[in-house]
Coordinates of C-alpha atoms in Angstrom, one line a residue:
M1 CA 104.8 103.8 50.7
D2 CA 108.2 105.3 48.8
H3 CA 109.3 108.5 50.1
G4 CA 107.7 111.4 48.5
S5 CA 105.1 109.5 46.8
F6 CA 102.3 110.4 49.1
P7 CA 101.9 114.1 47.7
D8 CA 101.7 112.9 44.2
L9 CA 98.9 110.3 45.3
L10 CA 97.0 113.3 47.1
E11 CA 96.7 115.0 43.6
V12 CA 94.8 112.3 42.6
L13 CA 92.7 111.3 45.3
G14 CA 92.5 114.8 47.0
G15 CA 88.7 114.8 46.5
T16 CA 88.4 111.8 48.9
V17 CA 90.4 113.6 51.9
E18 CA 86.7 114.3 53.7
S19 CA 85.6 110.7 53.1
R20 CA 85.0 108.5 56.4
D21 CA 85.3 104.6 57.0
H22 CA 83.0 102.4 58.7
K23 CA 83.9 103.8 62.0
G24 CA 83.5 107.5 61.0
R25 CA 87.2 108.1 60.8
T26 CA 88.8 110.6 58.5
V27 CA 92.3 110.5 57.2
L28 CA 93.5 112.5 60.3
H29 CA 92.2 110.0 62.5
H30 CA 94.0 107.2 60.7
I31 CA 97.3 109.2 60.7
A32 CA 96.9 109.5 64.5
V33 CA 96.3 105.9 65.0
T34 CA 99.2 104.9 62.8
S35 CA 101.8 107.0 64.8
A36 CA 101.1 104.9 67.8
V37 CA 102.6 101.7 65.8
K38 CA 106.3 101.1 66.5
G39 CA 108.4 102.6 63.8
R40 CA 105.7 104.4 62.2
S41 CA 105.8 107.9 63.9
S42 CA 108.1 109.5 61.4
A43 CA 105.9 108.3 58.6
S44 CA 102.7 109.3 60.0
R45 CA 104.3 112.9 60.5
Y46 CA 105.5 112.9 56.9
Y47 CA 101.7 112.1 55.8
L48 CA 100.2 115.0 58.1
E49 CA 102.8 117.3 56.7
S50 CA 102.2 116.2 53.0
L51 CA 98.4 116.6 53.7
L52 CA 98.5 120.2 55.4
E53 CA 100.6 121.1 52.3
W54 CA 98.3 119.9 49.9
V55 CA 95.3 121.5 51.5
V56 CA 97.2 124.9 51.8
R57 CA 97.9 124.7 48.0
Q58 CA 94.4 123.9 47.4
G59 CA 93.2 127.3 48.9
S60 CA 95.4 129.3 46.3
V61 CA 94.2 127.4 43.3
P62 CA 90.9 128.2 41.3
N63 CA 87.7 125.9 42.0
S64 CA 88.4 124.3 38.6
Q65 CA 91.5 123.1 39.5
A66 CA 91.0 121.9 43.0
N67 CA 90.5 118.9 44.7
G68 CA 92.5 116.4 42.4
N69 CA 90.5 115.0 39.5
V70 CA 87.2 115.5 40.8
P71 CA 84.6 116.2 37.9
S72 CA 83.4 119.7 37.3
S73 CA 79.8 119.1 38.0
S74 CA 80.6 118.1 41.8
Q75 CA 83.1 120.9 42.0
T76 CA 80.1 123.3 41.4
A77 CA 78.1 121.5 44.4
T78 CA 81.1 121.2 46.6
P79 CA 83.4 124.0 47.9
K80 CA 87.1 123.2 47.4
M81 CA 88.9 121.7 50.2
G82 CA 90.9 124.8 51.4
I83 CA 92.5 125.4 54.8
A84 CA 89.5 127.2 56.3
R85 CA 87.1 124.3 55.4
F86 CA 89.6 121.5 56.2
M87 CA 90.0 123.3 59.7
S88 CA 86.3 123.7 60.4
E89 CA 85.1 120.5 59.2
I90 CA 87.8 118.0 59.1
V91 CA 90.4 118.8 62.1
N92 CA 87.6 118.4 64.7
A93 CA 85.7 115.6 63.1
Q94 CA 84.8 113.0 65.6
D95 CA 84.4 109.3 64.9
S96 CA 81.8 106.7 66.0
A97 CA 83.6 106.7 69.5
G98 CA 83.7 110.5 69.7
D99 CA 87.1 110.8 69.2
T100 CA 89.0 113.7 67.3
A101 CA 92.2 113.1 65.6
L102 CA 93.8 115.2 68.7
N103 CA 92.1 112.9 71.3
I104 CA 93.6 109.8 69.7
S105 CA 97.0 111.8 69.4
A106 CA 97.0 112.9 73.0
R107 CA 96.0 109.7 74.4
I108 CA 98.9 108.0 72.4
G109 CA 101.2 110.8 73.5
N110 CA 102.5 111.7 70.3
R111 CA 103.6 115.7 70.8
S112 CA 104.6 115.9 67.2
I113 CA 101.2 114.9 65.7
V114 CA 99.6 116.9 68.7
S115 CA 101.4 120.0 67.7
Q116 CA 100.5 120.0 63.9
L117 CA 97.0 119.4 64.8
L118 CA 97.2 122.3 67.2
E119 CA 98.5 124.6 64.8
V120 CA 95.5 123.9 62.3
G121 CA 93.0 124.5 65.0
A122 CA 92.3 121.2 66.8
D123 CA 90.1 121.7 69.9
P124 CA 91.6 120.2 72.9
E125 CA 88.4 120.6 74.8
I126 CA 86.3 118.4 72.8
A127 CA 85.3 115.1 74.5
N128 CA 84.7 111.8 73.4
R129 CA 81.8 109.5 74.3
A130 CA 83.8 108.3 77.5
G131 CA 83.9 112.2 78.5
L132 CA 87.6 112.3 77.9
R133 CA 89.3 115.4 76.2
P134 CA 92.7 116.2 75.0
L135 CA 93.1 118.4 78.2
D136 CA 92.8 115.3 80.2
F137 CA 95.9 114.1 78.9
G138 CA 97.8 117.4 79.3
I139 CA 97.0 118.7 75.8
G140 CA 95.8 122.4 75.6
G141 CA 94.8 124.1 78.9
E142 CA 96.8 126.8 80.1
N143 CA 99.8 126.0 78.0
P144 CA 100.7 129.4 76.5
E145 CA 101.6 128.4 73.3
E146 CA 98.9 126.1 72.8
K147 CA 96.2 128.7 74.0
T148 CA 97.4 131.3 71.6
V149 CA 97.0 128.7 68.7
V150 CA 93.5 128.0 69.8
E151 CA 92.6 131.7 69.9
Q152 CA 94.0 132.2 66.5
S153 CA 92.0 129.5 65.1
D154 CA 89.0 131.0 66.9
T155 CA 89.6 134.2 65.1
N156 CA 89.4 132.8 62.0
G157 CA 86.1 130.7 62.4
A158 CA 88.1 127.6 62.2
V159 CA 87.4 126.1 65.6
G160 CA 84.8 123.1 65.4
S161 CA 82.4 123.0 68.7
G162 CA 82.2 119.2 68.4
Q163 CA 79.3 117.0 70.2
R164 CA 79.7 116.3 73.8
N165 CA 78.1 113.1 75.1
K166 CA 78.9 110.4 77.8
E167 CA 78.3 107.2 75.9
S168 CA 81.1 104.8 76.5
S169 CA 84.2 104.9 73.9
D170 CA 85.2 101.3 72.7
E171 CA 89.0 101.9 72.7
I172 CA 88.6 103.7 76.2
I173 CA 86.3 101.1 77.8
T174 CA 88.9 98.4 76.1
S175 CA 92.0 99.8 77.7
I176 CA 90.4 100.4 81.1
T177 CA 88.8 96.8 80.9
H178 CA 92.6 95.7 80.1
L179 CA 93.9 97.7 83.0
L180 CA 91.4 96.4 85.5
T181 CA 91.9 92.9 84.1
E182 CA 95.5 93.0 84.9
T183 CA 95.2 94.5 88.2
S184 CA 92.4 91.9 89.3
T185 CA 94.7 89.2 88.1
S186 CA 97.4 90.6 90.1
F187 CA 95.3 91.2 93.0
Q188 CA 93.7 87.4 92.7
Q189 CA 97.5 86.2 92.6
E190 CA 98.7 88.1 95.7
I191 CA 95.3 86.9 97.6
K192 CA 96.0 83.3 96.5
A193 CA 99.5 83.4 97.7
K194 CA 98.4 84.9 101.2
Q195 CA 95.6 82.3 101.2
Q196 CA 98.3 79.7 100.6
S197 CA 100.3 81.0 103.3
V198 CA 97.4 81.3 105.8
D199 CA 96.5 77.7 104.9
S200 CA 99.7 76.5 105.6
I201 CA 100.0 78.1 108.9
H202 CA 96.3 76.9 109.8
S203 CA 97.8 73.5 109.1
T204 CA 100.8 73.8 111.2
L205 CA 98.8 75.1 114.0
R206 CA 96.2 72.0 113.5
T207 CA 99.5 69.9 113.5
T208 CA 100.7 71.5 116.7
S209 CA 97.3 71.4 118.2
T210 CA 97.3 67.7 117.7
Q211 CA 100.7 67.0 119.2
L212 CA 100.0 69.3 122.0
G213 CA 96.7 67.3 122.9
E214 CA 98.6 64.2 122.5
A215 CA 101.4 65.7 125.0
R216 CA 98.7 66.4 127.6
K217 CA 97.1 63.0 127.4
T218 CA 100.5 61.4 127.8
V219 CA 100.9 64.0 130.7
E220 CA 98.2 63.0 132.4
Q221 CA 98.6 59.3 131.9
L222 CA 102.0 59.8 133.5
S223 CA 100.4 61.8 136.4
A224 CA 97.7 59.2 136.9
T225 CA 100.4 56.4 137.0
L226 CA 102.6 58.4 139.3
K227 CA 99.8 58.9 141.6
K228 CA 99.2 55.1 141.7
Q229 CA 102.8 54.6 142.4
Q230 CA 102.9 57.1 145.2
V231 CA 99.4 55.4 146.7
A232 CA 101.2 52.0 146.3
R233 CA 104.2 53.0 148.2
Q234 CA 102.2 54.6 150.8
I235 CA 100.3 51.5 151.3
I236 CA 103.5 49.4 151.4
T237 CA 104.9 52.2 153.9
N238 CA 102.0 51.5 156.3
L239 CA 101.9 47.7 155.8
A240 CA 105.8 47.6 156.7
S241 CA 105.2 49.9 159.6
T242 CA 102.0 47.8 161.1
R243 CA 104.4 44.7 160.5
Q244 CA 107.0 46.1 162.8
D245 CA 104.9 47.1 165.1
D246 CA 103.1 43.5 165.4
K247 CA 106.5 42.2 165.4
I248 CA 107.5 44.4 168.4
R249 CA 104.2 43.8 170.5
L250 CA 104.8 39.8 170.0
M251 CA 108.3 40.4 171.3
Q252 CA 107.1 42.0 174.2
E253 CA 104.3 39.5 174.9
Q254 CA 106.8 36.7 174.7
A255 CA 109.2 38.5 176.9
G256 CA 106.4 38.8 179.3
S257 CA 105.4 35.2 179.5
N258 CA 108.8 33.8 180.2
P259 CA 109.8 34.5 183.8
S260 CA 106.2 32.7 185.1
D261 CA 106.9 29.8 183.2
H262 CA 110.4 29.5 185.0
G263 CA 108.9 29.9 188.3
K264 CA 106.4 27.2 188.0
Q265 CA 109.3 24.7 186.9
S266 CA 111.4 25.3 190.3
S267 CA 108.6 24.8 192.6
P268 CA 108.4 21.5 194.4
P269 CA 105.9 19.1 193.3

C-alpha cells in the first residue's frame, strides 16, 4: 500500500472497522499479527496510528458524516465509531482463541504497538482461552505509566472486561507444541548419542571379556602342561635315583662275591 493512502481508504471503508473475519479478528488483531512479520513493524505502526486518528476524527463530526459512506438508514441504527465506542467495543475485542490485539502484541513483543493500544484503553488483564494475559508477558501490571493509562481508561468507562476462559488457544498450543517437539527431538538425539556410547562400551566390554576368557583358558592349559612336565621330571628323577641305587647295590654284590671265588681256585685238588 502506498504511503499515505491508508487514511483515504479508511474514509471509504470506515464503516467496516468493526467487522470481523472467520476467526473473530478485528482490524486491530490483523495489525498486531502483521507487526510480527519481518519488515512490517513500521507499516503496522503506521496503520494503527492512521486508524486511531480516523477514529478520533469520527468523534468530532456529526452522525450524518461519520462512518465513511455508510447509508443514512444504517447510521440511525448504529452509533458512530467514535473514540469511546472504539475503546469499549473494538480495543478489547477477543477473537475465537480469546486473544485481544494487546495479547497478540504482547506475545510478539512489539512495544510500539503495545504502547499505542494501552493508550486507547487496552486491558492487560484479559486472558485468552489458554489463560495467558498480557500481564504474563510483562505488559501492564505495576508499571506506573501503563497503570496510569489503564486507570484513565477506566474513568472514561472505556475498558472492556472481556471474557475469561481456560480452553486451549490454537496459536499458543501450536507454539508450545513446537517448543516441546524441538525439546523432545533434542532429548531423543542426546539419548541416542548416549545409547550409542553405552552400546560401544558394552561391545568393547564383551570383546574384552571374551579375550579374558580365552586368556584364562590358555593359562589353565599352560598350567596343566607345566604340571605334567613337573610330574614327568619328578618321575625321571625318581627313576634315575632308583637306577643309581640299583647300580651301587649290584657293584657291592659283585665286590662281595669275588674273594670266595679266588680262595676256591688256590686250594689243592
